[in-house]
Tab-separated table of C-alpha atoms in Angstrom:
chain	number	residue	atom	x	y	z
A	144	MET	CA	44.318	81.217	21.735
A	145	THR	CA	43.254	82.836	24.952
A	146	VAL	CA	42.232	85.954	23.142
A	147	ASN	CA	40.181	83.954	20.644
A	148	ARG	CA	38.351	82.027	23.384
A	149	THR	CA	37.625	85.303	25.115
A	150	ASP	CA	36.239	86.650	21.907
A	151	GLU	CA	34.113	83.519	21.363
A	152	SER	CA	32.867	83.703	24.921
A	153	ALA	CA	32.113	87.331	24.397
A	154	ASP	CA	30.241	86.454	21.214
A	155	ASP	CA	28.288	83.805	23.049
A	156	ARG	CA	27.394	86.245	25.754
A	157	THR	CA	26.302	88.876	23.285
A	158	GLY	CA	24.952	86.398	20.723
A	159	SER	CA	22.155	87.155	18.385
A	160	GLY	CA	18.528	86.191	18.312
A	161	ASP	CA	16.705	84.422	15.559
A	162	ASP	CA	15.406	87.729	14.348
A	163	GLY	CA	18.944	88.986	14.027
A	164	SER	CA	18.752	91.520	16.817
A	165	ARG	CA	21.752	91.689	19.105
A	166	PHE	CA	21.557	92.094	22.860
A	167	ASP	CA	23.930	93.199	25.503
A	168	GLY	CA	25.683	90.451	27.496
A	169	SER	CA	26.157	92.418	30.683
A	170	ALA	CA	22.509	93.319	30.669
A	171	LEU	CA	21.641	89.678	30.188
A	172	TYR	CA	23.726	88.488	33.112
A	173	GLY	CA	22.297	91.228	35.229
A	174	THR	CA	18.804	90.086	34.418
A	175	GLU	CA	19.594	86.371	35.029
A	176	THR	CA	21.112	87.147	38.398
A	177	SER	CA	18.038	89.096	39.354
A	178	GLU	CA	15.619	86.320	38.313
A	179	SER	CA	17.733	83.672	40.078
A	180	ASP	CA	17.744	85.652	43.252
A	181	ALA	CA	14.012	86.120	43.020
A	182	THR	CA	13.488	82.402	42.462
A	183	ASP	CA	15.708	81.500	45.390
A	184	GLU	CA	13.774	83.945	47.467
A	185	TYR	CA	10.475	82.331	46.550
A	186	ARG	CA	11.725	78.808	47.167
A	187	ALA	CA	13.311	79.760	50.500
A	188	ASP	CA	9.949	81.121	51.528
A	189	GLY	CA	8.438	77.675	51.267
A	190	GLY	CA	5.993	77.714	48.439
A	191	GLN	CA	5.579	81.332	47.396
A	192	MET	CA	6.606	80.229	43.891
A	193	PHE	CA	2.973	79.087	43.558
A	194	ALA	CA	1.583	82.157	45.257
A	195	GLU	CA	0.343	83.677	42.032
A	196	SER	CA	-0.781	80.393	40.477
A	197	GLU	CA	-4.453	79.768	39.800
A	198	PHE	CA	-6.000	76.967	41.888
A	199	THR	CA	-9.076	75.012	40.867
A	200	GLU	CA	-11.361	74.574	43.823
A	201	VAL	CA	-12.923	71.102	44.082
A	202	THR	CA	-16.375	71.230	45.576
A	203	THR	CA	-17.853	68.593	47.837
A	204	SER	CA	-20.299	67.477	45.162
A	205	GLN	CA	-17.464	67.016	42.663
A	206	ARG	CA	-15.488	64.993	45.181
A	207	LEU	CA	-18.481	62.799	45.966
A	208	SER	CA	-19.150	62.369	42.265
A	209	GLU	CA	-15.562	61.248	41.708
A	210	VAL	CA	-15.741	58.777	44.598
A	211	PHE	CA	-19.016	57.389	43.269
A	212	THR	CA	-17.581	57.015	39.775
A	213	GLN	CA	-14.364	55.312	40.883
A	214	SER	CA	-15.774	53.169	43.685
A	215	ILE	CA	-19.201	52.146	42.423
A	216	TYR	CA	-19.967	53.002	38.808
A	217	GLU	CA	-16.751	51.886	37.089
A	218	PRO	CA	-16.408	48.598	39.081
A	219	PHE	CA	-20.068	47.861	38.380
A	220	VAL	CA	-19.589	48.399	34.635
A	221	VAL	CA	-16.561	46.084	34.639
A	222	ALA	CA	-18.362	43.370	36.608
A	223	TRP	CA	-21.496	43.698	34.494
A	224	GLU	CA	-19.571	42.568	31.403
A	225	ASP	CA	-19.559	39.010	32.812
A	226	TRP	CA	-22.760	37.018	32.272
A	227	ARG	CA	-22.387	35.360	35.679
A	228	THR	CA	-22.618	38.742	37.356
A	229	LYS	CA	-25.810	39.526	35.469
A	230	VAL	CA	-27.469	36.216	36.303
A	231	GLY	CA	-26.239	36.143	39.907
A	232	LEU	CA	-27.213	39.743	40.600
A	233	THR	CA	-30.606	39.167	39.002
A	234	ILE	CA	-31.263	36.180	41.273
A	235	ILE	CA	-30.102	38.023	44.389
A	236	SER	CA	-32.181	41.053	43.434
A	237	LEU	CA	-35.210	38.818	43.028
A	238	TYR	CA	-34.796	37.554	46.595
A	239	LEU	CA	-34.357	41.119	47.816
A	240	VAL	CA	-37.585	42.118	46.095
A	241	ILE	CA	-39.356	39.146	47.668
A	242	GLY	CA	-38.002	40.109	51.071
A	243	THR	CA	-39.089	43.714	50.573
A	244	ILE	CA	-42.599	42.614	49.624
A	245	ALA	CA	-42.820	40.515	52.777
A	246	TRP	CA	-41.453	43.337	54.929
A	247	VAL	CA	-43.889	45.871	53.510
A	248	SER	CA	-46.790	43.454	53.989
A	249	THR	CA	-46.055	43.006	57.698
A	250	SER	CA	-44.589	46.415	58.526
A	251	GLU	CA	-46.321	48.764	60.950
A	252	PHE	CA	-44.107	51.719	60.053
A	253	LEU	CA	-46.166	54.857	59.259
A	254	VAL	CA	-48.275	54.418	56.121
A	255	LEU	CA	-46.882	50.927	55.475
A	256	ASP	CA	-49.265	49.709	58.170
A	257	ARG	CA	-52.088	50.095	55.632
A	258	ILE	CA	-50.312	48.252	52.803
A	259	THR	CA	-50.546	44.477	52.496
A	260	ILE	CA	-49.255	43.006	49.250
A	261	ILE	CA	-49.316	39.328	50.265
A	262	GLU	CA	-51.031	38.025	53.352
A	263	PRO	CA	-49.094	35.695	55.673
A	264	ALA	CA	-49.797	31.992	55.292
A	265	ARG	CA	-53.087	30.964	56.878
A	266	GLY	CA	-54.907	27.676	56.909
A	267	ASP	CA	-57.826	28.825	54.766
A	268	GLY	CA	-57.033	26.990	51.521
A	269	PRO	CA	-57.612	23.501	50.161
A	270	ILE	CA	-55.634	20.759	51.877
A	271	ARG	CA	-52.566	19.245	50.189
A	272	LEU	CA	-53.106	21.111	46.956
A	273	ALA	CA	-50.365	20.388	44.386
A	274	PRO	CA	-48.517	23.255	42.631
A	275	PHE	CA	-50.063	24.917	39.551
A	276	GLN	CA	-53.499	23.400	40.170
A	277	ASP	CA	-55.113	26.585	41.472
A	278	TRP	CA	-53.542	29.966	40.660
A	279	SER	CA	-54.809	31.320	43.954
A	280	TYR	CA	-52.177	29.002	45.442
A	281	PRO	CA	-49.480	28.699	42.717
A	282	LEU	CA	-47.105	26.569	44.798
A	283	GLY	CA	-49.816	24.546	46.475
A	284	THR	CA	-50.760	24.196	50.122
A	285	ASP	CA	-49.686	22.075	53.063
A	286	MET	CA	-51.567	19.602	55.231
A	287	ILE	CA	-53.860	22.228	56.803
A	288	GLY	CA	-54.343	24.451	53.751
A	289	ARG	CA	-51.603	27.042	54.256
A	290	ASP	CA	-50.350	28.769	51.105
A	291	LEU	CA	-46.751	27.706	50.411
A	292	LEU	CA	-45.994	30.764	48.230
A	293	ALA	CA	-46.992	33.121	51.042
A	294	ALA	CA	-44.944	31.053	53.513
A	295	MET	CA	-41.900	31.153	51.244
A	296	ILE	CA	-42.162	34.907	50.712
A	297	HIS	CA	-42.583	35.730	54.386
A	298	ALA	CA	-39.663	33.440	55.314
A	299	THR	CA	-37.249	35.362	53.071
A	300	PRO	CA	-36.599	38.501	55.205
A	301	ARG	CA	-35.391	36.542	58.226
A	302	MET	CA	-33.137	34.423	56.027
A	303	LEU	CA	-31.603	37.504	54.387
A	304	GLN	CA	-31.013	39.070	57.802
A	305	MET	CA	-29.250	35.933	59.045
A	306	ILE	CA	-27.101	35.790	55.913
A	307	LEU	CA	-26.122	39.440	56.172
A	308	ALA	CA	-25.189	39.259	59.848
A	309	GLY	CA	-23.348	35.940	59.699
A	310	ALA	CA	-21.414	36.506	56.469
A	311	VAL	CA	-20.389	40.063	57.285
A	312	PHE	CA	-19.347	39.159	60.848
A	313	ALA	CA	-17.238	36.124	59.868
A	314	THR	CA	-15.622	37.662	56.794
A	315	ALA	CA	-14.817	41.013	58.375
A	316	LEU	CA	-13.381	39.481	61.552
A	317	ALA	CA	-11.309	36.930	59.630
A	318	THR	CA	-9.946	39.625	57.301
A	319	VAL	CA	-8.916	41.897	60.161
A	320	VAL	CA	-7.305	39.123	62.210
A	321	GLY	CA	-5.564	37.415	59.276
A	322	THR	CA	-4.272	40.626	57.733
A	323	LEU	CA	-2.948	42.099	60.975
A	324	ALA	CA	-1.296	38.843	62.015
A	325	GLY	CA	0.319	38.297	58.632
A	326	TYR	CA	1.574	41.831	58.133
A	327	LYS	CA	2.617	42.849	61.625
A	328	GLY	CA	4.213	39.578	62.713
A	329	GLY	CA	5.828	39.149	66.120
A	330	LEU	CA	3.671	39.095	69.236
A	331	THR	CA	0.589	40.263	67.329
A	332	GLU	CA	0.861	37.335	64.948
A	333	ARG	CA	1.437	34.770	67.689
A	334	SER	CA	-1.455	36.040	69.823
A	335	LEU	CA	-4.014	36.235	67.037
A	336	MET	CA	-3.056	32.932	65.470
A	337	THR	CA	-3.162	31.171	68.852
A	338	ILE	CA	-6.730	32.387	69.377
A	339	SER	CA	-7.644	31.251	65.875
A	340	ASP	CA	-6.101	27.823	66.385
A	341	VAL	CA	-7.957	27.335	69.666
A	342	LEU	CA	-11.287	28.193	68.040
A	343	MET	CA	-10.527	25.893	65.109
A	344	THR	CA	-10.152	22.940	67.465
A	345	ILE	CA	-13.711	23.380	68.793
A	346	PRO	CA	-16.317	21.449	66.764
A	347	GLY	CA	-18.542	23.993	65.088
A	348	LEU	CA	-21.993	22.367	65.077
A	349	PRO	CA	-21.985	21.200	68.742
A	350	LEU	CA	-20.796	24.639	69.823
A	351	VAL	CA	-23.575	26.323	67.840
A	352	ILE	CA	-26.222	23.996	69.284
A	353	VAL	CA	-25.036	24.599	72.854
A	354	LEU	CA	-25.032	28.367	72.367
A	355	ILE	CA	-28.508	28.353	70.839
A	356	VAL	CA	-29.881	26.205	73.653
A	357	LEU	CA	-28.311	28.472	76.280
A	358	ILE	CA	-29.205	31.800	74.678
A	359	ASP	CA	-32.449	30.822	72.864
A	360	PRO	CA	-32.064	33.682	70.379
A	361	SER	CA	-35.010	35.125	68.525
A	362	SER	CA	-33.238	37.823	66.524
A	363	PRO	CA	-32.192	36.603	63.060
A	364	TYR	CA	-29.052	38.755	63.272
A	365	LEU	CA	-27.945	37.020	66.470
A	366	ILE	CA	-28.726	33.588	65.017
A	367	GLY	CA	-26.589	34.379	61.951
A	368	ILE	CA	-23.632	35.415	64.129
A	369	ILE	CA	-23.927	32.335	66.363
A	370	ILE	CA	-23.870	30.016	63.339
A	371	VAL	CA	-20.440	31.357	62.285
A	372	VAL	CA	-19.143	32.000	65.796
A	373	ASN	CA	-15.953	30.034	65.156
A	374	ALA	CA	-16.105	29.628	61.385
A	375	TRP	CA	-14.059	32.797	60.883
A	376	ALA	CA	-10.969	31.202	62.482
A	377	GLY	CA	-10.170	28.963	59.521
A	378	LEU	CA	-10.605	31.834	57.084
A	379	ALA	CA	-8.351	34.033	59.229
A	380	ARG	CA	-5.642	31.365	59.118
A	381	THR	CA	-5.747	31.161	55.303
A	382	ILE	CA	-5.775	34.953	54.904
A	383	HIS	CA	-2.784	35.100	57.238
A	384	SER	CA	-0.911	32.738	54.905
A	385	GLN	CA	-1.788	34.869	51.886
A	386	VAL	CA	-0.568	38.041	53.590
A	387	LEU	CA	2.766	36.418	54.496
A	388	THR	CA	3.419	36.072	50.753
A	389	ILE	CA	2.072	39.455	49.723
A	390	ARG	CA	4.080	41.432	52.264
A	391	GLU	CA	7.320	40.243	50.645
A	392	HIS	CA	6.409	41.629	47.232
A	393	SER	CA	8.592	44.396	45.842
A	394	TYR	CA	5.868	47.052	45.729
A	395	VAL	CA	5.057	46.462	49.407
A	396	GLU	CA	8.753	46.766	50.250
A	397	ALA	CA	8.873	49.988	48.219
A	398	SER	CA	5.914	51.420	50.130
A	399	ARG	CA	7.577	50.592	53.454
A	400	THR	CA	10.839	52.153	52.256
A	401	MET	CA	9.040	55.358	51.334
A	402	GLY	CA	7.594	55.545	54.827
A	403	VAL	CA	3.984	54.798	53.914
A	404	GLY	CA	1.928	53.956	56.982
A	405	THR	CA	0.763	50.436	57.782
A	406	PRO	CA	-2.980	51.166	57.350
A	407	THR	CA	-2.336	52.666	53.915
A	408	ILE	CA	-0.162	49.744	52.809
A	409	ILE	CA	-2.769	47.233	53.962
A	410	ARG	CA	-5.572	49.165	52.276
A	411	LYS	CA	-3.854	49.883	48.964
A	412	ASP	CA	-1.295	47.089	48.513
A	413	VAL	CA	-2.474	44.085	50.511
A	414	LEU	CA	-6.287	44.051	50.525
A	415	PRO	CA	-6.759	44.479	46.731
A	416	ASN	CA	-4.854	41.220	46.239
A	417	LEU	CA	-7.015	39.484	48.828
A	418	MET	CA	-10.376	40.730	47.601
A	419	PRO	CA	-11.133	37.831	45.215
A	420	TYR	CA	-10.432	35.357	48.002
A	421	ILE	CA	-12.396	37.400	50.540
A	422	LEU	CA	-15.377	37.799	48.227
A	423	ILE	CA	-15.499	34.103	47.415
A	424	ASN	CA	-15.326	33.242	51.114
A	425	PHE	CA	-18.026	35.811	51.831
A	426	THR	CA	-20.369	33.868	49.578
A	427	SER	CA	-19.186	30.628	51.185
A	428	MET	CA	-20.063	32.014	54.612
A	429	ALA	CA	-23.427	33.177	53.302
A	430	ARG	CA	-24.178	29.700	51.959
A	431	ARG	CA	-23.049	28.194	55.251
A	432	VAL	CA	-25.522	30.397	57.123
A	433	ILE	CA	-28.273	29.321	54.733
A	434	TYR	CA	-27.568	25.602	55.032
A	435	ASP	CA	-26.878	25.586	58.784
A	436	SER	CA	-29.905	27.679	59.670
A	437	VAL	CA	-32.168	25.507	57.524
A	438	ALA	CA	-30.692	22.413	59.176
A	439	LEU	CA	-31.144	23.827	62.683
A	440	TYR	CA	-34.750	24.782	61.981
A	441	PHE	CA	-35.322	21.402	60.335
A	442	LEU	CA	-34.016	19.573	63.410
A	443	GLY	CA	-36.023	21.800	65.730
A	444	VAL	CA	-32.956	23.187	67.514
A	445	ILE	CA	-34.187	26.728	66.932
A	446	SER	CA	-37.696	27.250	68.196
A	447	VAL	CA	-40.157	28.937	65.870
A	448	GLN	CA	-43.923	29.330	66.128
A	449	THR	CA	-44.847	29.744	62.455
A	450	ILE	CA	-44.484	27.831	59.216
A	451	GLU	CA	-42.744	30.786	57.592
A	452	ASN	CA	-39.293	29.292	57.583
A	453	TRP	CA	-37.631	27.186	54.913
A	454	GLY	CA	-36.286	24.616	57.380
A	455	VAL	CA	-39.631	24.313	59.174
A	456	MET	CA	-41.426	23.718	55.865
A	457	MET	CA	-38.941	21.019	54.915
A	458	ASN	CA	-39.516	19.399	58.307
A	459	ILE	CA	-43.269	19.398	57.694
A	460	GLY	CA	-42.708	17.755	54.312
A	461	TYR	CA	-40.406	15.145	55.814
A	462	GLU	CA	-42.840	14.290	58.615
A	463	ASN	CA	-45.609	13.841	56.040
A	464	ASN	CA	-43.527	11.366	54.005
A	465	ALA	CA	-42.879	13.755	51.143
A	466	LEU	CA	-40.004	11.548	49.995
A	467	VAL	CA	-42.249	8.573	49.279
A	468	ILE	CA	-45.655	10.152	48.560
A	469	PRO	CA	-45.619	12.075	45.264
A	470	GLU	CA	-48.809	14.009	46.102
A	471	VAL	CA	-47.056	15.842	48.943
A	472	SER	CA	-43.535	15.948	47.527
A	473	HIS	CA	-43.908	19.681	46.856
A	474	LEU	CA	-43.803	20.274	50.608
A	475	LEU	CA	-40.161	19.251	50.493
A	476	PHE	CA	-39.049	20.416	47.065
A	477	VAL	CA	-40.520	23.932	47.076
A	478	PRO	CA	-38.372	25.168	50.006
A	479	MET	CA	-35.394	23.264	48.600
A	480	ILE	CA	-35.704	25.192	45.319
A	481	PHE	CA	-35.654	28.492	47.212
A	482	VAL	CA	-32.571	27.422	49.196
A	483	VAL	CA	-30.662	26.219	46.132
A	484	GLY	CA	-31.707	29.263	44.082
A	485	LEU	CA	-30.290	31.751	46.569
A	486	SER	CA	-27.071	29.769	46.939
A	487	PHE	CA	-26.702	29.534	43.161
A	488	GLY	CA	-27.136	33.292	42.784
A	489	LEU	CA	-24.435	33.986	45.383
A	490	ILE	CA	-21.972	31.651	43.670
A	491	LEU	CA	-22.498	33.194	40.233
A	492	PHE	CA	-22.178	36.706	41.604
A	493	SER	CA	-18.881	35.941	43.341
A	494	GLN	CA	-17.443	34.309	40.222
A	495	GLY	CA	-18.551	37.182	38.014
A	496	THR	CA	-17.046	39.868	40.232
A	497	ASP	CA	-13.695	38.091	40.119
A	498	ARG	CA	-12.681	40.322	37.205
A	499	LEU	CA	-12.855	43.336	39.503
A	500	PHE	CA	-9.871	42.205	41.540
A	501	ASN	CA	-8.086	39.534	39.532
A	502	PRO	CA	-5.098	41.197	37.793
A	503	ARG	CA	-4.902	38.443	35.152
A	504	VAL	CA	-8.553	38.832	34.192
A	505	ARG	CA	-8.226	42.604	34.079
A	506	ALA	CA	-5.077	42.279	31.976
A	507	ARG	CA	-6.903	40.031	29.492
A	508	GLY	CA	-9.725	42.546	29.285
A	509	SER	CA	-7.302	45.403	28.824
A	510	ASN	CA	-5.402	43.538	26.079
A	511	SER	CA	-8.590	42.664	24.237
A	512	LYS	CA	-9.701	46.282	24.436
A	513	LYS	CA	-6.329	47.432	23.114
A	514	THR	CA	-6.568	44.913	20.309
A	515	ASP	CA	-9.978	46.217	19.350
A	516	ASP	CA	-8.708	49.773	19.436
A	517	ASP	CA	-5.701	48.833	17.327
A	518	GLU	CA	-7.938	47.147	14.794
A	519	GLU	CA	-10.110	50.232	14.614
A	520	ILE	CA	-7.061	52.431	14.144
A	521	THR	CA	-5.661	50.094	11.495
A	522	THR	CA	-8.986	50.006	9.713
A	523	GLY	CA	-9.244	53.749	9.848
A	524	GLY	CA	-5.680	54.156	8.624
A	525	GLY	CA	-6.303	51.821	5.720
A	526	ALA	CA	-9.323	53.826	4.725
A	527	LEU	CA	-7.265	56.946	4.749
């Protein structure tokens, strides 16, 4: 039996190829030993096994193109499939265009100094003209003949600046504080949450009024930040609660086990799950800046010298009994339409972009796309 096994082993060593040619076993083993040694030598050298491989060099333009495609183009295409995104983005874009027109008309930057698309509101029109009576003043005029359309347009840039500053400040600060406190825990969590709780106990509107009276700000960016000076604390507390749940998920535990750094885990595992909530609260903060700033201008807390402000125009309408006199009701309702329109656009945009970050919505979209593809394949197969 031993002799037979030796013979079989010998046959295996010698063997025969598919083409029937025989080869020498000793030569084969000699060759295998040589290749193994060479491979071990390459691997021991730390990567020389790829020394002769061909590398594809990625240029900076290709890298930027990939980042643009993955970060901007593809998310935009996904969000654009929802009608709320289209309507909301159209409304917001309209306000941006209006703000740009006003900025260009009043800018003194280089050649823009010579361009005036719409003149600021002046008292050179008919008094108390109702809307759509004279197309030189489509939205009518106020008590001293100032064009309401021009006043609305020139009030838009300052409002957009306040919204941008206030919403970005509150949302970004709340996200940083809530995420760090929820993920790190320990002393970091106790310190940050104590600060948040203290700020939450301070009444928001009285604090804002006191700060505005003390500082008397004129910059719209500073006014926007003051309006939400303690509004971020409540959002930070809710984000902290969300992070406490997310950090216990299995994929976060797996990332920690693999030694992934905290910034990377927060950026790739935690924040994507918070983005729908953050985006919705961003629009909530933006609407809060709109409503609070209009209210503060309406009450006269913030001093302003012109009519070109939505709250000031509403105050003029209120003082002229726009609620009870139909002939001057447009003084109150025209700025209200602008305020509600911008808020409505922000709400629709936030709801439409929910499919960018909501896993359930994306899963439904993916399943429907697969179903369509399957139907196409089935149809094609039937035709064949």
